Amino acid sequence: MNDLVRQHTGLDDSDLEWLHLLVSEWQLLSDLSFADLVLWVPTLDGTRYVSVAQMRPNTGPTSYQDDMVGHLVPRGRRPMLDAALDEGRIVREGDPEWRDEVPVRVESIPVRREGRVLGVIARNTNLLTVRTPSRLELTYLQSASDLAQMIAAGSFPFPAEQVDMDAAPRAGDGLIRLDADGIVQYASPNALSAYHRLGLAADIVGLHLGATTAELAPARGPVDEAMVKLASGWAPREAEVEGGDGVIQLRTIPLRPKGTHIGSLVLLRDVTELRRRERELMTKDATIREIHHRVKNNLQTVAALLRLQARRMDSDKAREALEEAVRRVGSIAIVHETLSQNLDERVEFDDIADRVLSMVAEISPGRVTARRTGRFGILTAEVATPLAMVLTELLQNALEHGFGPGESGTVEVGATAGRDKLIITVQDNGRGLPEGFNPQRAGNLGLQIVRTLVVGELSGTFDMVPAPGGGTKVVLELPAEA
């Protein structure tokens, strides 16, 4: 719609924003009218109309099999559009049109904003299945007529009301029509069922909806005046009401077709099962986070015990082995700590990589600088845990074997995320690889862990090569599926 409006019309950004607001709401008008809606806007030179949006009803058959968006028609070909645009009134005169042997009633509704007519909505009703309307259909049609008059007067939609239309109730979910005093004049079967689930035993027609809703909600001291006003329909609002064994979502739309409040529409949906599932998921999420938190605590306890044992070892090799084990356990604990703070089993791995860098760099304070370039992005727990272990081993290997006592240098971890794979490099400017070194067969424990995790757990590849300018470069390639 943005492209069509800017290409063909003279409307400014504020006008375009009004059309967007209208289009976000007009599914309700389409459903209540049992009709297709097409929004026509006059072109900049005033000689044609361009269709910038279209909506089909959920409550009846469509009048258009084809997509009308982008069509251009010259002025004069559709007189009802001309009359609605020029006179600023709803035009209903004329005989039905025949389209593919289907009779279609056409009406034109001017779209007004701040006294100016921006365009015209063509409302097209398929008359092939017309029959004697029921009470529900009559209520729908009367409500649609009121909304159409409000659009023509520029009082609908409501600019201050921000509604998530994907989550908001629709006409078919449940509809209640109130008079100017908030008394229920009509309630659809779905709406009545929703209120019965809240605990209403009688018919809702004839009751004051605001007072009835406040009584059904759990008692919290004085009567909730805000709830009374909401359900009475005096202002456009959206809220949820929980009572009895049910939860319903309410949306109120005041009806002021001629500037006077004549009543309101209340759209409602029974969201009891949806909220129950959400609570179950929240409970499960909280349980999973608590498990990760406890695993992290247990791993930190293991690391502390290993650290205590290392301090009591007389053998330098034994002490170094235990300190390596402490860092391995610590890298896993970092992942679980991050997972304990998230709502799902996915983590921002850049933070984990930075913490691993800090942890491993402690073994060579002041001598070697470790840093990260690039972004790992968000990874699943199944990938983050082994990858944190791999980074720990590679960094530890670089710091211990790439630099001698007192030597300074840098170790850089790089990450490049592509469409098909994640490429990770660990590069240092140290001594480099020994003569005849084969990274695929080297027998030290750290490299064995790296090979096992990269190839077996992450389905990737691992290689160590001389770095340009001296030092060692480790390259890991992990597939996108991992």
Short mmCIF file of C-alpha atoms in Angstrom, two decimals:
data_model
loop_
_atom_site.label_atom_id
_atom_site.label_comp_id
_atom_site.label_asym_id
_atom_site.label_seq_id
_atom_site.Cartn_x
_atom_site.Cartn_y
_atom_site.Cartn_z
CA MET A 1 0.00 0.00 0.00
CA ASN A 2 2.85 2.42 0.78
CA ASP A 3 4.28 2.07 -2.74
CA LEU A 4 0.92 2.47 -4.47
CA VAL A 5 -0.06 5.54 -2.45
CA ARG A 6 3.29 7.27 -2.94
CA GLN A 7 3.49 6.37 -6.63
CA HIS A 8 -0.02 7.35 -7.72
CA THR A 9 -1.52 9.76 -5.17
CA GLY A 10 -0.82 13.06 -3.45
CA LEU A 11 -1.51 11.86 0.10
CA ASP A 12 1.07 12.75 2.74
CA ASP A 13 2.52 10.46 5.44
CA SER A 14 -0.14 11.36 8.02
CA ASP A 15 -2.88 10.47 5.51
CA LEU A 16 -1.12 7.21 4.73
CA GLU A 17 -0.89 6.41 8.44
CA TRP A 18 -4.67 6.93 8.72
CA LEU A 19 -5.25 4.50 5.84
CA HIS A 20 -2.99 1.95 7.56
CA LEU A 21 -5.00 2.33 10.76
CA LEU A 22 -8.24 1.86 8.82
CA VAL A 23 -6.95 -1.22 7.00
CA SER A 24 -5.81 -2.74 10.31
CA GLU A 25 -9.43 -2.47 11.55
CA TRP A 26 -11.58 -3.10 8.49
CA GLN A 27 -11.70 -6.88 8.81
CA LEU A 28 -14.45 -6.16 11.36
CA LEU A 29 -16.42 -4.08 8.84
CA SER A 30 -16.00 -6.79 6.19
CA ASP A 31 -17.22 -9.55 8.53
CA LEU A 32 -20.17 -7.55 9.82
CA SER A 33 -21.16 -6.61 6.26
CA PHE A 34 -20.67 -10.12 4.83
CA ALA A 35 -18.95 -8.21 2.03
CA ASP A 36 -15.64 -7.64 0.24
CA LEU A 37 -13.97 -4.28 0.75
CA VAL A 38 -11.71 -2.52 -1.74
CA LEU A 39 -10.05 0.79 -0.90
CA TRP A 40 -9.85 3.17 -3.89
CA VAL A 41 -7.77 6.35 -3.73
CA PRO A 42 -7.85 9.07 -6.41
CA THR A 43 -4.62 9.59 -8.33
CA LEU A 44 -2.59 12.78 -8.13
CA ASP A 45 -4.05 14.19 -11.36
CA GLY A 46 -7.62 13.28 -10.31
CA THR A 47 -8.35 11.34 -13.52
CA ARG A 48 -8.25 7.80 -12.09
CA TYR A 49 -8.60 5.66 -8.99
CA VAL A 50 -6.03 3.14 -7.75
CA SER A 51 -6.98 0.25 -5.47
CA VAL A 52 -4.50 0.14 -2.61
CA ALA A 53 -6.00 -2.54 -0.31
CA GLN A 54 -8.56 -5.35 -0.32
CA MET A 55 -10.30 -7.45 2.32
CA ARG A 56 -12.49 -10.55 2.00
CA PRO A 57 -15.07 -11.54 4.64
CA ASN A 58 -14.75 -14.52 6.96
CA THR A 59 -18.53 -14.64 7.28
CA GLY A 60 -19.68 -15.00 3.68
CA PRO A 61 -18.70 -15.77 0.07
CA THR A 62 -16.36 -13.41 -1.73
CA SER A 63 -17.38 -11.19 -4.63
CA TYR A 64 -13.87 -11.04 -6.08
CA GLN A 65 -11.97 -14.15 -7.10
CA ASP A 66 -9.04 -12.03 -8.27
CA ASP A 67 -6.75 -9.71 -6.36
CA MET A 68 -7.82 -6.12 -7.00
CA VAL A 69 -4.84 -4.37 -5.39
CA GLY A 70 -2.97 -2.22 -7.90
CA HIS A 71 -5.84 -1.90 -10.41
CA LEU A 72 -6.40 1.50 -11.99
CA VAL A 73 -9.81 2.65 -13.27
CA PRO A 74 -10.59 5.97 -14.94
CA ARG A 75 -12.87 8.43 -13.22
CA GLY A 76 -16.40 8.16 -14.62
CA ARG A 77 -16.39 4.41 -15.11
CA ARG A 78 -17.73 3.80 -11.59
CA PRO A 79 -20.21 6.59 -10.82
CA MET A 80 -20.75 5.47 -7.24
CA LEU A 81 -17.07 6.07 -6.47
CA ASP A 82 -17.32 9.52 -8.00
CA ALA A 83 -20.45 10.39 -6.00
CA ALA A 84 -18.98 9.20 -2.69
CA LEU A 85 -15.74 11.10 -3.29
CA ASP A 86 -17.33 14.33 -4.51
CA GLU A 87 -20.30 14.47 -2.14
CA GLY A 88 -18.66 12.86 0.90
CA ARG A 89 -21.62 10.55 1.60
CA ILE A 90 -22.35 6.85 1.55
CA VAL A 91 -23.79 5.90 -1.84
CA ARG A 92 -26.10 2.89 -2.08
CA GLU A 93 -28.15 3.73 -5.19
CA GLY A 94 -28.03 1.50 -8.25
CA ASP A 95 -28.90 -2.02 -9.33
CA PRO A 96 -26.75 -5.04 -8.47
CA GLU A 97 -23.85 -5.78 -10.79
CA TRP A 98 -23.36 -9.19 -12.38
CA ARG A 99 -19.90 -10.72 -12.15
CA ASP A 100 -19.39 -14.23 -13.54
CA GLU A 101 -23.14 -14.86 -13.20
CA VAL A 102 -23.09 -13.72 -9.57
CA PRO A 103 -25.22 -10.70 -8.51
CA VAL A 104 -23.21 -8.24 -6.43
CA ARG A 105 -24.57 -5.25 -4.50
CA VAL A 106 -22.09 -2.38 -4.58
CA GLU A 107 -21.93 0.47 -2.06
CA SER A 108 -19.37 3.26 -1.68
CA ILE A 109 -18.19 4.63 1.68
CA PRO A 110 -16.04 7.79 1.75
CA VAL A 111 -12.96 7.65 3.98
CA ARG A 112 -12.72 10.97 5.80
CA ARG A 113 -9.90 12.39 7.87
CA GLU A 114 -10.00 15.85 9.43
CA GLY A 115 -12.72 17.01 7.04
CA ARG A 116 -11.02 15.70 3.87
CA VAL A 117 -12.08 12.64 1.88
CA LEU A 118 -8.94 10.58 1.26
CA GLY A 119 -10.53 7.76 -0.72
CA VAL A 120 -13.55 5.50 -1.04
CA ILE A 121 -14.26 1.99 0.24
CA ALA A 122 -16.23 -0.09 -2.25
CA ARG A 123 -18.34 -2.60 -0.29
CA ASN A 124 -19.30 -5.54 -2.52
CA THR A 125 -21.85 -8.08 -1.26
CA ASN A 126 -22.33 -11.42 -2.98
CA LEU A 127 -26.14 -11.83 -3.28
CA LEU A 128 -26.10 -15.38 -4.55
CA THR A 129 -26.86 -16.86 -1.12
CA VAL A 130 -29.22 -14.13 0.11
CA ARG A 131 -32.03 -15.39 2.34
CA THR A 132 -34.15 -14.09 5.18
CA PRO A 133 -31.60 -12.79 7.68
CA SER A 134 -31.46 -14.11 11.23
CA ARG A 135 -31.30 -11.93 14.35
CA LEU A 136 -27.51 -12.34 14.38
CA GLU A 137 -27.21 -11.25 10.75
CA LEU A 138 -29.47 -8.25 11.30
CA THR A 139 -27.33 -7.19 14.26
CA TYR A 140 -24.20 -7.62 12.16
CA LEU A 141 -25.61 -5.52 9.32
CA GLN A 142 -26.85 -2.74 11.61
CA SER A 143 -23.45 -2.61 13.33
CA ALA A 144 -21.72 -2.51 9.96
CA SER A 145 -23.94 0.38 8.92
CA ASP A 146 -23.02 2.31 12.06
CA LEU A 147 -19.31 1.71 11.51
CA ALA A 148 -19.61 2.78 7.86
CA GLN A 149 -21.21 6.07 8.92
CA MET A 150 -18.39 6.61 11.43
CA ILE A 151 -15.78 6.02 8.69
CA ALA A 152 -17.60 8.49 6.45
CA ALA A 153 -17.64 11.02 9.30
CA GLY A 154 -13.95 10.50 10.14
CA SER A 155 -14.61 9.17 13.66
CA PHE A 156 -13.46 5.59 13.01
CA PRO A 157 -10.92 4.10 13.46
CA PHE A 158 -9.78 5.44 16.82
CA PRO A 159 -6.26 6.94 16.47
CA ALA A 160 -5.39 6.63 20.16
CA GLU A 161 -6.28 2.94 20.35
CA GLN A 162 -3.42 0.59 19.56
CA VAL A 163 -4.81 -2.91 19.07
CA ASP A 164 -2.94 -6.06 18.13
CA MET A 165 -5.39 -7.21 15.49
CA ASP A 166 -3.83 -10.68 15.26
CA ALA A 167 -4.71 -11.31 18.91
CA ALA A 168 -7.88 -9.18 19.20
CA PRO A 169 -11.30 -10.87 19.19
CA ARG A 170 -13.21 -10.96 15.89
CA ALA A 171 -16.91 -10.82 15.17
CA GLY A 172 -17.20 -14.58 14.81
CA ASP A 173 -15.57 -15.19 18.20
CA GLY A 174 -18.42 -13.49 20.03
CA LEU A 175 -20.37 -10.24 19.68
CA ILE A 176 -22.58 -8.26 22.06
CA ARG A 177 -24.57 -5.17 21.06
CA LEU A 178 -25.22 -2.63 23.83
CA ASP A 179 -27.53 0.36 23.90
CA ALA A 180 -26.45 3.82 25.04
CA ASP A 181 -26.91 2.86 28.71
CA GLY A 182 -24.77 -0.28 28.47
CA ILE A 183 -27.72 -2.69 28.46
CA VAL A 184 -27.29 -5.81 26.35
CA GLN A 185 -29.58 -5.75 23.32
CA TYR A 186 -28.16 -8.83 21.60
CA ALA A 187 -25.53 -11.47 22.36
CA SER A 188 -24.31 -14.03 19.83
CA PRO A 189 -24.30 -17.71 20.87
CA ASN A 190 -20.51 -17.68 21.27
CA ALA A 191 -20.68 -14.59 23.47
CA LEU A 192 -23.37 -16.13 25.65
CA SER A 193 -21.32 -19.33 26.03
CA ALA A 194 -18.28 -17.30 27.09
CA TYR A 195 -20.25 -15.54 29.83
CA HIS A 196 -21.73 -18.82 30.98
CA ARG A 197 -18.18 -20.06 31.43
CA LEU A 198 -17.50 -17.03 33.63
CA GLY A 199 -20.33 -18.19 35.86
CA LEU A 200 -23.43 -16.43 34.49
CA ALA A 201 -26.41 -18.71 34.93
CA ALA A 202 -29.10 -16.61 33.20
CA ASP A 203 -29.50 -15.01 29.78
CA ILE A 204 -27.37 -11.90 29.40
CA VAL A 205 -29.85 -9.94 27.25
CA GLY A 206 -31.39 -7.11 29.26
CA LEU A 207 -28.56 -6.98 31.81
CA HIS A 208 -26.08 -4.14 32.28
CA LEU A 209 -22.91 -5.67 30.85
CA GLY A 210 -20.49 -3.59 32.92
CA ALA A 211 -22.10 -4.37 36.26
CA THR A 212 -22.62 -8.02 35.33
CA THR A 213 -18.99 -8.42 34.27
CA ALA A 214 -17.71 -6.80 37.46
CA GLU A 215 -19.85 -9.16 39.56
CA LEU A 216 -18.52 -12.22 37.74
CA ALA A 217 -14.90 -11.17 38.18
CA PRO A 218 -13.20 -12.20 41.45
CA ALA A 219 -14.12 -9.83 44.29
CA ARG A 220 -11.31 -7.42 45.18
CA GLY A 221 -12.91 -5.01 47.62
CA PRO A 222 -15.13 -2.33 46.04
CA VAL A 223 -16.72 -2.88 42.65
CA ASP A 224 -14.13 -2.33 39.95
CA GLU A 225 -15.38 0.89 38.37
CA ALA A 226 -12.85 0.63 35.53
CA MET A 227 -14.23 -2.78 34.59
CA VAL A 228 -17.77 -1.40 34.67
CA LYS A 229 -16.81 1.43 32.30
CA LEU A 230 -14.87 -0.92 30.03
CA ALA A 231 -17.70 -3.40 29.60
CA SER A 232 -20.24 -0.59 29.29
CA GLY A 233 -18.59 0.45 26.03
CA TRP A 234 -18.07 4.16 26.66
CA ALA A 235 -14.51 4.12 25.36
CA PRO A 236 -12.49 1.93 22.98
CA ARG A 237 -10.68 -0.46 25.31
CA GLU A 238 -9.36 -4.00 25.48
CA ALA A 239 -9.00 -6.17 28.59
CA GLU A 240 -9.32 -9.68 29.98
CA VAL A 241 -11.78 -10.84 32.59
CA GLU A 242 -11.24 -13.95 34.68
CA GLY A 243 -13.98 -15.47 36.76
CA GLY A 244 -15.50 -18.84 37.55
CA ASP A 245 -13.68 -21.37 35.39
CA GLY A 246 -13.10 -19.08 32.42
CA VAL A 247 -11.12 -16.22 30.99
CA ILE A 248 -12.56 -13.99 28.28
CA GLN A 249 -10.91 -11.27 26.24
CA LEU A 250 -13.05 -8.16 25.71
CA ARG A 251 -12.78 -5.37 23.18
CA THR A 252 -15.29 -2.51 23.21
CA ILE A 253 -16.04 -0.22 20.25
CA PRO A 254 -18.28 2.80 20.95
CA LEU A 255 -20.80 3.52 18.20
CA ARG A 256 -21.27 7.20 17.32
CA PRO A 257 -22.49 7.17 13.72
CA LYS A 258 -23.84 10.77 13.84
CA GLY A 259 -21.65 12.12 16.60
CA THR A 260 -23.96 10.88 19.37
CA HIS A 261 -23.27 7.78 21.44
CA ILE A 262 -26.00 5.28 20.53
CA GLY A 263 -24.43 2.18 22.00
CA SER A 264 -21.40 0.00 21.47
CA LEU A 265 -20.09 -3.27 20.13
CA VAL A 266 -18.32 -5.68 22.43
CA LEU A 267 -16.19 -8.32 20.75
CA LEU A 268 -15.12 -11.16 22.99
CA ARG A 269 -13.27 -14.42 22.82
CA ASP A 270 -13.06 -17.32 25.23
CA VAL A 271 -9.31 -17.63 25.90
CA THR A 272 -9.56 -20.01 28.86
CA GLU A 273 -7.66 -22.88 27.25
CA LEU A 274 -5.11 -20.54 25.70
CA ARG A 275 -4.28 -18.95 29.05
CA ARG A 276 -4.17 -22.37 30.73
CA ARG A 277 -1.60 -23.56 28.20
CA GLU A 278 0.38 -20.35 28.63
CA ARG A 279 0.49 -20.88 32.39
CA GLU A 280 1.62 -24.46 31.87
CA LEU A 281 4.38 -23.28 29.55
CA MET A 282 5.45 -20.61 32.02
CA THR A 283 5.61 -23.25 34.75
CA LYS A 284 7.67 -25.53 32.51
CA ASP A 285 9.97 -22.66 31.52
CA ALA A 286 10.49 -21.75 35.17
CA THR A 287 11.25 -25.39 35.99
CA ILE A 288 13.77 -25.66 33.16
CA ARG A 289 15.48 -22.43 34.21
CA GLU A 290 15.65 -23.68 37.78
CA ILE A 291 17.22 -26.94 36.58
CA HIS A 292 19.88 -25.02 34.65
CA HIS A 293 20.51 -22.86 37.72
CA ARG A 294 21.01 -25.92 39.93
CA VAL A 295 23.24 -27.62 37.35
CA LYS A 296 25.36 -24.47 37.25
CA ASN A 297 25.61 -24.46 41.05
CA ASN A 298 26.59 -28.13 41.11
CA LEU A 299 29.24 -27.59 38.44
CA GLN A 300 30.66 -24.68 40.38
CA THR A 301 30.81 -26.90 43.45
CA VAL A 302 32.69 -29.56 41.47
CA ALA A 303 35.08 -26.89 40.17
CA ALA A 304 35.67 -25.63 43.72
CA LEU A 305 36.44 -29.15 44.94
CA LEU A 306 38.88 -29.72 42.07
CA ARG A 307 40.52 -26.38 42.81
CA LEU A 308 40.94 -27.31 46.48
CA GLN A 309 42.42 -30.64 45.48
CA ALA A 310 44.83 -28.96 43.07
CA ARG A 311 46.23 -26.78 45.84
CA ARG A 312 47.12 -29.89 47.86
CA MET A 313 48.95 -31.66 45.02
CA ASP A 314 52.73 -31.93 45.20
CA SER A 315 53.11 -32.82 41.53
CA ASP A 316 53.09 -29.85 39.12
CA LYS A 317 51.64 -32.00 36.32
CA ALA A 318 48.82 -33.23 38.55
CA ARG A 319 48.09 -29.67 39.65
CA GLU A 320 48.00 -28.45 36.02
CA ALA A 321 45.69 -31.32 35.03
CA LEU A 322 43.24 -30.45 37.80
CA GLU A 323 43.34 -26.76 36.86
CA GLU A 324 42.53 -27.69 33.26
CA ALA A 325 39.61 -29.74 34.53
CA VAL A 326 38.42 -26.73 36.55
CA ARG A 327 38.35 -24.60 33.39
CA ARG A 328 36.51 -27.32 31.44
CA VAL A 329 33.85 -27.59 34.12
CA GLY A 330 33.68 -23.80 34.32
CA SER A 331 32.97 -23.44 30.59
CA ILE A 332 29.98 -25.75 30.90
CA ALA A 333 28.78 -23.87 33.98
CA ILE A 334 28.84 -20.60 32.00
CA VAL A 335 26.42 -22.05 29.43
CA HIS A 336 24.02 -23.31 32.10
CA GLU A 337 24.14 -19.97 33.90
CA THR A 338 23.16 -18.21 30.66
CA LEU A 339 20.38 -20.72 30.01
CA SER A 340 19.01 -20.20 33.53
CA GLN A 341 18.34 -16.55 32.61
CA ASN A 342 16.59 -17.22 29.29
CA LEU A 343 13.01 -18.14 28.41
CA ASP A 344 14.04 -20.78 25.87
CA GLU A 345 16.88 -23.16 25.15
CA ARG A 346 18.77 -20.60 23.04
CA VAL A 347 21.61 -18.34 24.11
CA GLU A 348 23.48 -15.33 22.78
CA PHE A 349 26.85 -17.05 22.38
CA ASP A 350 28.90 -13.85 22.07
CA ASP A 351 28.52 -13.26 25.80
CA ILE A 352 29.54 -16.85 26.55
CA ALA A 353 32.60 -16.56 24.27
CA ASP A 354 33.69 -13.36 26.04
CA ARG A 355 33.39 -15.00 29.45
CA VAL A 356 35.34 -18.04 28.28
CA LEU A 357 38.06 -15.68 26.99
CA SER A 358 38.24 -13.96 30.37
CA MET A 359 38.32 -17.24 32.27
CA VAL A 360 41.08 -18.81 30.18
CA ALA A 361 43.14 -15.60 30.02
CA GLU A 362 43.54 -15.80 33.80
CA ILE A 363 46.20 -18.49 33.34
CA SER A 364 48.52 -15.93 31.68
CA PRO A 365 47.75 -12.55 33.27
CA GLY A 366 49.52 -9.60 31.70
CA ARG A 367 51.39 -11.67 29.07
CA VAL A 368 48.90 -12.45 26.34
CA THR A 369 45.88 -10.42 25.25
CA ALA A 370 42.76 -12.33 24.17
CA ARG A 371 39.97 -10.74 22.15
CA ARG A 372 36.98 -11.59 19.97
CA THR A 373 35.98 -10.34 16.52
CA GLY A 374 32.74 -11.04 14.64
CA ARG A 375 29.52 -12.43 16.05
CA PHE A 376 28.47 -15.98 16.84
CA GLY A 377 24.81 -15.03 17.12
CA ILE A 378 22.13 -17.04 18.90
CA LEU A 379 22.79 -20.76 19.31
CA THR A 380 20.84 -23.62 20.83
CA ALA A 381 21.92 -25.22 24.08
CA GLU A 382 22.90 -28.40 22.21
CA VAL A 383 25.46 -26.40 20.23
CA ALA A 384 26.49 -23.87 22.87
CA THR A 385 27.67 -26.41 25.47
CA PRO A 386 30.14 -28.37 23.28
CA LEU A 387 31.25 -25.18 21.50
CA ALA A 388 32.11 -23.52 24.82
CA MET A 389 34.21 -26.57 25.70
CA VAL A 390 35.95 -26.42 22.31
CA LEU A 391 36.79 -22.72 22.72
CA THR A 392 38.14 -23.38 26.21
CA GLU A 393 40.46 -26.13 24.96
CA LEU A 394 41.70 -24.15 21.95
CA LEU A 395 42.36 -20.99 23.95
CA GLN A 396 44.05 -22.94 26.71
CA ASN A 397 46.18 -24.75 24.13
CA ALA A 398 47.17 -21.47 22.43
CA LEU A 399 48.14 -19.77 25.69
CA GLU A 400 50.08 -22.71 27.08
CA HIS A 401 51.89 -23.95 23.97
CA GLY A 402 52.04 -20.85 21.76
CA PHE A 403 53.94 -18.65 24.20
CA GLY A 404 56.79 -19.29 26.54
CA PRO A 405 57.31 -17.87 30.05
CA GLY A 406 57.38 -14.07 29.96
CA GLU A 407 56.47 -13.85 26.27
CA SER A 408 53.71 -11.50 25.15
CA GLY A 409 51.31 -11.71 22.23
CA THR A 410 47.69 -11.89 21.18
CA VAL A 411 45.05 -14.58 20.70
CA GLU A 412 42.05 -13.68 18.60
CA VAL A 413 38.77 -15.58 18.33
CA GLY A 414 36.88 -14.80 15.13
CA ALA A 415 33.35 -15.80 14.13
CA THR A 416 31.71 -15.44 10.71
CA ALA A 417 28.11 -16.61 10.37
CA GLY A 418 27.10 -17.43 6.79
CA ARG A 419 23.95 -18.85 5.30
CA ASP A 420 25.24 -22.43 5.24
CA LYS A 421 27.87 -22.53 7.98
CA LEU A 422 29.51 -20.85 10.94
CA ILE A 423 33.28 -20.38 10.57
CA ILE A 424 35.26 -19.97 13.78
CA THR A 425 38.96 -19.16 13.95
CA VAL A 426 41.36 -19.08 16.89
CA GLN A 427 44.59 -17.42 15.84
CA ASP A 428 47.70 -16.52 17.84
CA ASN A 429 51.02 -14.90 16.95
CA GLY A 430 53.08 -17.25 19.06
CA ARG A 431 55.69 -19.89 18.29
CA GLY A 432 53.70 -21.72 15.66
CA LEU A 433 53.29 -25.45 15.08
CA PRO A 434 56.17 -27.87 15.69
CA GLU A 435 57.78 -29.61 12.74
CA GLY A 436 55.70 -32.52 11.43
CA PHE A 437 52.70 -31.71 13.63
CA ASN A 438 49.48 -33.44 12.52
CA PRO A 439 46.40 -31.90 14.18
CA GLN A 440 44.22 -34.85 13.17
CA ARG A 441 46.39 -37.34 15.09
CA ALA A 442 47.96 -35.33 17.90
CA GLY A 443 47.41 -37.25 21.10
CA ASN A 444 47.12 -34.67 23.89
CA LEU A 445 43.81 -34.72 25.75
CA GLY A 446 42.76 -31.19 24.80
CA LEU A 447 42.93 -31.81 21.05
CA GLN A 448 41.21 -35.17 21.47
CA ILE A 449 38.34 -33.37 23.19
CA VAL A 450 38.20 -30.77 20.38
CA ARG A 451 38.15 -33.39 17.62
CA THR A 452 35.51 -35.45 19.36
CA LEU A 453 33.19 -32.52 20.01
CA VAL A 454 33.60 -30.77 16.65
CA VAL A 455 33.28 -33.87 14.48
CA GLY A 456 31.06 -36.05 16.63
CA GLU A 457 28.78 -33.57 18.42
CA LEU A 458 28.68 -30.62 16.01
CA SER A 459 29.14 -32.45 12.67
CA GLY A 460 31.82 -29.94 11.68
CA THR A 461 35.45 -29.89 10.57
CA PHE A 462 38.63 -28.99 12.47
CA ASP A 463 42.10 -28.02 11.24
CA MET A 464 45.25 -26.29 12.52
CA VAL A 465 47.54 -24.46 10.08
CA PRO A 466 50.40 -21.97 10.30
CA ALA A 467 49.08 -18.43 10.61
CA PRO A 468 50.18 -15.77 8.11
CA GLY A 469 53.07 -13.84 9.67
CA GLY A 470 53.77 -16.51 12.29
CA GLY A 471 51.79 -18.30 14.92
CA THR A 472 48.97 -20.83 14.64
CA LYS A 473 45.49 -20.62 13.18
CA VAL A 474 42.72 -23.06 14.11
CA VAL A 475 39.74 -23.19 11.74
CA LEU A 476 36.39 -24.71 12.70
CA GLU A 477 33.51 -25.01 10.24
CA LEU A 478 30.10 -25.89 11.66
CA PRO A 479 27.07 -26.54 9.39
CA ALA A 480 24.03 -24.29 9.74
CA GLU A 481 21.93 -27.25 10.91
CA ALA A 482 24.16 -27.58 13.98
#
